[in-house]
Short mmCIF file of C-alpha atoms and ligand atoms in Angstrom, two decimals:
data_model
loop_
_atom_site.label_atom_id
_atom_site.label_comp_id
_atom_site.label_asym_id
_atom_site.label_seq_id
_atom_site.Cartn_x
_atom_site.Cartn_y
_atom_site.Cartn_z
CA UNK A 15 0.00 0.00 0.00
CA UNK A 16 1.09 3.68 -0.60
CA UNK A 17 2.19 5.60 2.40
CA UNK A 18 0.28 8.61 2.41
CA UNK A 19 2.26 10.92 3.74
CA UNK A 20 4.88 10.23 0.88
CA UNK A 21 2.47 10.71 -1.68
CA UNK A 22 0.90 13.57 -0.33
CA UNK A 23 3.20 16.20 -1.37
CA UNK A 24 3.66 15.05 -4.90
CA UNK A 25 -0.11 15.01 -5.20
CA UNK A 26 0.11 18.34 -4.44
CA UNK A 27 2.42 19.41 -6.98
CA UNK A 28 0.71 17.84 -9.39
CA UNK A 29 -2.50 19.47 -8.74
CA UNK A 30 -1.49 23.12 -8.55
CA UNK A 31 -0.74 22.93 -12.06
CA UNK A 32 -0.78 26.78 -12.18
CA UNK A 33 1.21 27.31 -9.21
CA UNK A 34 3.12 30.30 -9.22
CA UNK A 35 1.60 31.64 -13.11
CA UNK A 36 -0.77 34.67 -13.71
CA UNK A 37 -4.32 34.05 -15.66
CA UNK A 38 -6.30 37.05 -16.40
CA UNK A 39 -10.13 35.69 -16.99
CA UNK A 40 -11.78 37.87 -19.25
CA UNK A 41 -15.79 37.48 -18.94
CA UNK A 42 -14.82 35.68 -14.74
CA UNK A 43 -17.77 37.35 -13.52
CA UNK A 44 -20.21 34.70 -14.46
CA UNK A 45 -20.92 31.21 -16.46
CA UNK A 46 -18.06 29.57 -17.53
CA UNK A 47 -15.46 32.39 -16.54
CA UNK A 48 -16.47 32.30 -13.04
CA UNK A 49 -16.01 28.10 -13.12
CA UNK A 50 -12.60 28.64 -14.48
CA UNK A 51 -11.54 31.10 -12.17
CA UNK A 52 -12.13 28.70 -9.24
CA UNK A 53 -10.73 25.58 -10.86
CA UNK A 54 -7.21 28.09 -11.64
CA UNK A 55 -7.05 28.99 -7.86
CA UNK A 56 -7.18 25.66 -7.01
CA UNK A 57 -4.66 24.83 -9.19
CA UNK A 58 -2.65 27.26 -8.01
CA UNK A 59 -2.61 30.36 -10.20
CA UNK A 60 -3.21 34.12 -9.00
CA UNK A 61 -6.44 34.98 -10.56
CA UNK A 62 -7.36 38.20 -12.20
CA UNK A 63 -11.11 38.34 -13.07
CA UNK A 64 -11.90 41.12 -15.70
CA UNK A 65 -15.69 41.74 -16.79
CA UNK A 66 -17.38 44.60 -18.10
CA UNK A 67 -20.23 44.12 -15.39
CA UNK A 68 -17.38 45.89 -12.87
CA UNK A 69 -19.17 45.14 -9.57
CA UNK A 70 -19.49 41.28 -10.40
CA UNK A 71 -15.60 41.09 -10.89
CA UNK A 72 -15.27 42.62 -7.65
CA UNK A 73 -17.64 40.50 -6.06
CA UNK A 74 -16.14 37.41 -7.54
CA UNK A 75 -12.60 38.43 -6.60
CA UNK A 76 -13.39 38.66 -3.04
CA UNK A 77 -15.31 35.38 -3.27
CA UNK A 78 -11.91 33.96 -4.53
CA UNK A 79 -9.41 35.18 -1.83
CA UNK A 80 -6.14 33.86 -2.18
CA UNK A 81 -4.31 36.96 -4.09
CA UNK A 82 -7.12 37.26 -6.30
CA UNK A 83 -7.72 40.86 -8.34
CA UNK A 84 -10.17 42.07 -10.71
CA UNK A 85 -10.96 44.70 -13.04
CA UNK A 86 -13.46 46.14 -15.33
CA UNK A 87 -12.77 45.98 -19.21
CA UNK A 88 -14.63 45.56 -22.18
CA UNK A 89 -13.64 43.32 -25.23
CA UNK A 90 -15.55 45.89 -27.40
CA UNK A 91 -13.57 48.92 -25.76
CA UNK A 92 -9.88 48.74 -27.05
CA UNK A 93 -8.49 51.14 -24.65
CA UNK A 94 -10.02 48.85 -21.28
CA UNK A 95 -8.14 46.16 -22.51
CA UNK A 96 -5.01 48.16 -22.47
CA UNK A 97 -5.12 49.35 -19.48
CA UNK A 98 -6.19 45.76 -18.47
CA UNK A 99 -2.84 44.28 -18.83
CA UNK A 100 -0.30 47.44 -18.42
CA UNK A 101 -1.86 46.92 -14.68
CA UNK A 102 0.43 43.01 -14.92
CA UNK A 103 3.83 43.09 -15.50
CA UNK A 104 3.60 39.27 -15.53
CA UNK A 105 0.57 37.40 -17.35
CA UNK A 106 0.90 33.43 -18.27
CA UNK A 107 -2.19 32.87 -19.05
CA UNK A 108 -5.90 34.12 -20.78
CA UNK A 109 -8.74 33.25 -20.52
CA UNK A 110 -11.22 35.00 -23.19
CA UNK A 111 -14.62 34.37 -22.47
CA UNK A 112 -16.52 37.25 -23.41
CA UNK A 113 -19.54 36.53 -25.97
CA UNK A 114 -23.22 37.78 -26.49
CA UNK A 115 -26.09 36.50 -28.69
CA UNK A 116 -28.74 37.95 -29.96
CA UNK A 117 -31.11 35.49 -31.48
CA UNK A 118 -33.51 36.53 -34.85
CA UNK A 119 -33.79 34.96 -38.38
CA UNK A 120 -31.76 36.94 -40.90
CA UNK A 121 -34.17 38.12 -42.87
CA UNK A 122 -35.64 40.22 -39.82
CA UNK A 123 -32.12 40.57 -38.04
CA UNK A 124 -31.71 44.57 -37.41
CA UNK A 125 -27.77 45.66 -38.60
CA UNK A 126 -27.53 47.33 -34.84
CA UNK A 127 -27.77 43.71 -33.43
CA UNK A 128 -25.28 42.04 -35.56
CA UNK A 129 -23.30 44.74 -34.85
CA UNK A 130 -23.46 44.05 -30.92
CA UNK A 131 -22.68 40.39 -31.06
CA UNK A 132 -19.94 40.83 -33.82
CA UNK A 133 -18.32 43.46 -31.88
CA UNK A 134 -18.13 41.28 -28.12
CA UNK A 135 -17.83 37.94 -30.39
CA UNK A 136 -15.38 38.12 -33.01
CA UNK A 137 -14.05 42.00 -32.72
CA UNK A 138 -13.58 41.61 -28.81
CA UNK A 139 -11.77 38.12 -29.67
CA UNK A 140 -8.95 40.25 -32.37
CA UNK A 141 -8.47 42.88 -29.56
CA UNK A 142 -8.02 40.20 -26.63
CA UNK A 143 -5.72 38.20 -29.24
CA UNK A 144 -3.54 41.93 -30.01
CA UNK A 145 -2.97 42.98 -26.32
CA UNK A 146 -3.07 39.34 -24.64
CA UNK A 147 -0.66 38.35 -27.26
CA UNK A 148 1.57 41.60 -26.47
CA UNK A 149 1.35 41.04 -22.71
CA UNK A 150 1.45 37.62 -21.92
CA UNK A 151 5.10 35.98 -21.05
CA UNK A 152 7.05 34.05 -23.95
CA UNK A 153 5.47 30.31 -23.07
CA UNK A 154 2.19 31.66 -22.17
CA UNK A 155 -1.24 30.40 -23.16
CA UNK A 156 -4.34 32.10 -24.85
CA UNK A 157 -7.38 30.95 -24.57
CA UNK A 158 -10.77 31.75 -26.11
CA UNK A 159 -14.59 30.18 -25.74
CA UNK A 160 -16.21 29.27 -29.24
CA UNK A 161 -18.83 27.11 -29.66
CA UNK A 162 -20.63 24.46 -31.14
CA UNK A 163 -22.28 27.20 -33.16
CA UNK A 164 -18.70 27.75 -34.44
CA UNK A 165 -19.48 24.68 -36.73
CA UNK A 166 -23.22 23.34 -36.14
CA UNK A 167 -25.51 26.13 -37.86
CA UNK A 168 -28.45 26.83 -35.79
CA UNK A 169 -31.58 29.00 -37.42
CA UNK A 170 -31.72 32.56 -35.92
CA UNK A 171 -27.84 32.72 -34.38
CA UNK A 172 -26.81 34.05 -37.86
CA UNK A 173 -24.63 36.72 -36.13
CA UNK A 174 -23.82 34.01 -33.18
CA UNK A 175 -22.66 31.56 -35.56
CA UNK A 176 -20.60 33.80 -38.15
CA UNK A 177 -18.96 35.31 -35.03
CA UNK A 178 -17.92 32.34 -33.25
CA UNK A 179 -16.66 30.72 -36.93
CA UNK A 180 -14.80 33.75 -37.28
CA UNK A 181 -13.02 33.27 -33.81
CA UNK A 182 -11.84 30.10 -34.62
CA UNK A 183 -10.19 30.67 -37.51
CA UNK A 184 -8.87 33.80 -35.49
CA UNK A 185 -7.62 31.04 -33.09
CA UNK A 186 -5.78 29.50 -36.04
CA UNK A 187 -3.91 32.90 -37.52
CA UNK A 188 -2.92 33.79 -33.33
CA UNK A 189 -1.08 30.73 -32.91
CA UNK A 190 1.20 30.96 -36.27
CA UNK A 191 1.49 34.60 -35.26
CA UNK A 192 2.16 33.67 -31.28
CA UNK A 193 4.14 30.37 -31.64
CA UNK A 194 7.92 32.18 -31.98
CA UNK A 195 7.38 33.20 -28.92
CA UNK A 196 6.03 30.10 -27.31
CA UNK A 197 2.97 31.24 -27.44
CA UNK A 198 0.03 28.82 -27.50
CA UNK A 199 -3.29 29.79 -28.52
CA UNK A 200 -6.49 27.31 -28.57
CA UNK A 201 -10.20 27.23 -28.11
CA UNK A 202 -12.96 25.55 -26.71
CA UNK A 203 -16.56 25.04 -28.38
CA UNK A 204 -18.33 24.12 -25.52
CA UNK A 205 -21.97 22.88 -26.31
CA UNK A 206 -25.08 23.63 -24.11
CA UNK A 207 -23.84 24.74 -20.44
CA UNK A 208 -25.94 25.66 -17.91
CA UNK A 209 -24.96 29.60 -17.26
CA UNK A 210 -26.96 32.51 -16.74
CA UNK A 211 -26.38 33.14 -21.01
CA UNK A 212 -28.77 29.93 -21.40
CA UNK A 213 -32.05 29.58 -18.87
CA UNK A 214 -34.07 31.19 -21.51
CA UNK A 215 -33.62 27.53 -23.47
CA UNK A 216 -33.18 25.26 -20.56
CA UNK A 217 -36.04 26.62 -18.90
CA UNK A 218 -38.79 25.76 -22.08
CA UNK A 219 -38.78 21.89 -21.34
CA UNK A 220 -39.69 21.75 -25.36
CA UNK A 221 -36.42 22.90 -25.92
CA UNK A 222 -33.98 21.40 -23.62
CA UNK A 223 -35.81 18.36 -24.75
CA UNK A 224 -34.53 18.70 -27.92
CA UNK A 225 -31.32 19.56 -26.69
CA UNK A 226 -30.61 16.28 -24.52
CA UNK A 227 -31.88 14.37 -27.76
CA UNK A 228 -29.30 15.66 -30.09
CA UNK A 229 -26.54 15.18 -27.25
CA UNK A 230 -25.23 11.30 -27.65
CA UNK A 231 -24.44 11.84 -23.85
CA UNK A 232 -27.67 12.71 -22.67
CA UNK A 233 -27.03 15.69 -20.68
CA UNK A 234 -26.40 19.42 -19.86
CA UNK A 235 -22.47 20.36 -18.98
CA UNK A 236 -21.70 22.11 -16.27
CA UNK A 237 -19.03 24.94 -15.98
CA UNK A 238 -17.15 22.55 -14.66
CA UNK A 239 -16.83 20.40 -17.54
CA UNK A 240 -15.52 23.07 -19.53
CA UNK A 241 -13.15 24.43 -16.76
CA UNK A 242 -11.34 21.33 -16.26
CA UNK A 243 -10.66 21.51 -20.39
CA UNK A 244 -9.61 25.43 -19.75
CA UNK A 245 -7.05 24.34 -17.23
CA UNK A 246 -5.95 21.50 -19.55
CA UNK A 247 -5.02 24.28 -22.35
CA UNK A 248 -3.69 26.74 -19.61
CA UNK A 249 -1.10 24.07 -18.01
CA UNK A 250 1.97 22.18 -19.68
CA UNK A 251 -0.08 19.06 -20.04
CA UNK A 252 -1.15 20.78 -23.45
CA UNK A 253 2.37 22.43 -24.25
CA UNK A 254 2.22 20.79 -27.88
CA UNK A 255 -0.70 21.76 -28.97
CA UNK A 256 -1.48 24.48 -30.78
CA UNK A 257 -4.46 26.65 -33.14
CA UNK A 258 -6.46 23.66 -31.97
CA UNK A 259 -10.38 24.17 -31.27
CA UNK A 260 -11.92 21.59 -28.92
CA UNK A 261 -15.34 20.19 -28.82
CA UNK A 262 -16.35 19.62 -25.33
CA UNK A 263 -20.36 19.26 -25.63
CA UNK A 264 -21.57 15.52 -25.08
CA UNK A 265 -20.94 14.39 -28.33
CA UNK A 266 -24.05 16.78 -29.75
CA UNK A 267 -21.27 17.59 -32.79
CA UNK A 268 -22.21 14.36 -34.03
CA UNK A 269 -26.08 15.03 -34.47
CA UNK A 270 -27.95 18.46 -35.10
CA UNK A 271 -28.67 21.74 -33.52
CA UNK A 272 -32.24 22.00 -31.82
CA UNK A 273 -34.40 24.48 -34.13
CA UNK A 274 -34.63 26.74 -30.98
CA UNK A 275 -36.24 29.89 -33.20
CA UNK A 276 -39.67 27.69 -34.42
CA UNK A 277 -40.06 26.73 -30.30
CA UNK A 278 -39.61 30.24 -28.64
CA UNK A 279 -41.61 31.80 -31.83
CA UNK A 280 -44.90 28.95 -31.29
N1 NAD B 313 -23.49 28.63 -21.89
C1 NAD B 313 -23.46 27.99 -23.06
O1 NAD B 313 -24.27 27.09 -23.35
C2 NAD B 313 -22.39 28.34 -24.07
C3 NAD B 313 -22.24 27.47 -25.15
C4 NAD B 313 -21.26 27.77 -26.11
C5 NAD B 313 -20.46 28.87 -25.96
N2 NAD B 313 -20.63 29.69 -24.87
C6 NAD B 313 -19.76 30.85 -24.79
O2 NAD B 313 -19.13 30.83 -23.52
C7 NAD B 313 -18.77 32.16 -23.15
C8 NAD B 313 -19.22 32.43 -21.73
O3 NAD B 313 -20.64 32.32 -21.70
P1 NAD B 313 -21.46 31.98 -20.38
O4 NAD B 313 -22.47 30.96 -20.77
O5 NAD B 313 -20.54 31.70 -19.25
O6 NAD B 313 -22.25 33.34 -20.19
P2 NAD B 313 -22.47 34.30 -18.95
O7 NAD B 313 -23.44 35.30 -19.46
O8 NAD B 313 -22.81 33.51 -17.74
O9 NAD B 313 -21.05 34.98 -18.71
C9 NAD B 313 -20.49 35.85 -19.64
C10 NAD B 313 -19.65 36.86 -18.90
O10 NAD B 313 -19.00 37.66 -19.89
C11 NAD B 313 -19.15 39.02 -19.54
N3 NAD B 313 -19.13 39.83 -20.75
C12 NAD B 313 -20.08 39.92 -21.71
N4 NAD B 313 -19.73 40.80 -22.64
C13 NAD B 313 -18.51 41.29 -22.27
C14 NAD B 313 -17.63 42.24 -22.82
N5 NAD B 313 -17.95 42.92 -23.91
N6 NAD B 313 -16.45 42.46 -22.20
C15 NAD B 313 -16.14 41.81 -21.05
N7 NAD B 313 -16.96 40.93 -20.46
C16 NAD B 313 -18.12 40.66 -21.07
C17 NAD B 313 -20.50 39.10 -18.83
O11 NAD B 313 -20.59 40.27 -18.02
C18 NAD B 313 -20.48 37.80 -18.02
O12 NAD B 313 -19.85 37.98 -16.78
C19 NAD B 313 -19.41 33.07 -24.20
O13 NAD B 313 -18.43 33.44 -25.14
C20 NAD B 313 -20.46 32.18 -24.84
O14 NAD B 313 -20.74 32.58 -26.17
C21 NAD B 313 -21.58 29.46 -23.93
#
């Protein structure tokens, strides 16, 4: 049998994975952000949650103890970023999670709402990518949430879909760009997750219905799910890998998005 107390410490040092690095969560207030910034402090890593909702970061920050900071920045507003990491002299890791959606079928879409979700989506994602990429130390990791929508059309997330498509290809160009300097930069299409972003479909029975039957695994994920994936990519388990986009959604890749629009319209 093991001896405990000799294993203990090893354990240990294999858990805190992050131990001694920097992650800057963008979009930590909430969802998956806010599972991922309490998976990274118990791995180890000083946390610094960054949301637009400025209150929530602070709120979450305090929840976090250990070291943890926050601050208030907006993907959409280039100069919040900016000031975002000139604040760190030291970042290892980041975590973009930022993303709106603004459901409607194209031909009734108004240009003021694709604007909106292109602009957190896919315009937030280039700006995290140009001042993350600056900032973060030569070895460090960027990483953004996709989505399934990302490759699995759904009717009336025209904006949603071209958005988070766009983000992984930006994925893609950021780690040829990053990779001289050690750089890693992935993503994560997470499927159906049960955040704040999503109890207007999980709470139509209808529609979640429809959801657990397209998902070979039968069930919601949690924020954990996705944060143990996050912390994968953040830590040297993944130092190989590279412009790689990961589906973590139940397996509901392999069959078809729920027609969501025809339910909430009946
Ligand atoms: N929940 C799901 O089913 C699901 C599925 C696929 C992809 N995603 C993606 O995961 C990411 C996180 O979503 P979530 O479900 O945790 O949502 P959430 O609404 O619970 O959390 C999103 C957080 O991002 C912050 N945020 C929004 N716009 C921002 C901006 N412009 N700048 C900075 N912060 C901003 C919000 O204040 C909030 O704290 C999003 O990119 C979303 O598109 C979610």
């Amino acid at each position: 049998m093991t001896d405990p107390q000799k294993t203990a410490p090893q354990d240990m040092a294999e858990s805190e994975v992050l131990a001694g690095r920097r992650a800057v969560i963008i979009g930590g207030a909430s969802g998956i952000g806010w599972g991922a910034a309490q998976r990274f402090v118990r791995a180890g890593a000083r946390v610094v949650i960054a949301d637009r909702d400025a209150q929530g970061a602070r709120t979450r920050a305090e929840q976090l103890g250990r070291g943890a900071e926050w601050a208030e920045a907006d993907v959409a507003e280039e100069l919040t970023l900016e000031r975002l990491f000139a604040k760190h002299d030291t970042v290892h890791s980041v975590l973009n999670c930022a993303g709106v959606n603004i459901p409607g079928r194209l031909i009734d879409y108004p240009l003021e709402s694709w604007r909106t979700v292109l602009e957190v989506s896919l315009t937030g994602a280039f700006l995290v990518a140009k001042h993350a990429g600056r900032a973060l130390a030569d070895g460090g990791t960027l990483t953004s949430i996709a989505s399934l929508n990302a490759r699995q059309p759904a009717a009336g997330f025209g904006a949603y879909c071209a958005a988070k498509a766009g983000l992984t290809m930006l994925t893609e160009v950021a780690a040829l760009e990053l990779a001289p300097r050690g750089i890693r930069a992935n993503a994560i299409s997470p499927g159906l997750v049960e955040t704040p972003l999503v109890t207007g479909l999980t709470s139509v029975p209808e529609i979640q219905a429809e959801f657990t039957d397209n998902t070979p695994l039968g069930r919601n994920g949690t924020v954990e799910d996705i944060a143990e994936v996050a912390l994968f990519l953040a830590s040297d388990a993944s130092s190989w890998m590279t412009g790689e986009v990961l589906d973590v959604n139940g397996g509901a890749h392999l069959r078809r998005y729920p027609d969501v629009m025809a339910k909430l319209s009946r």
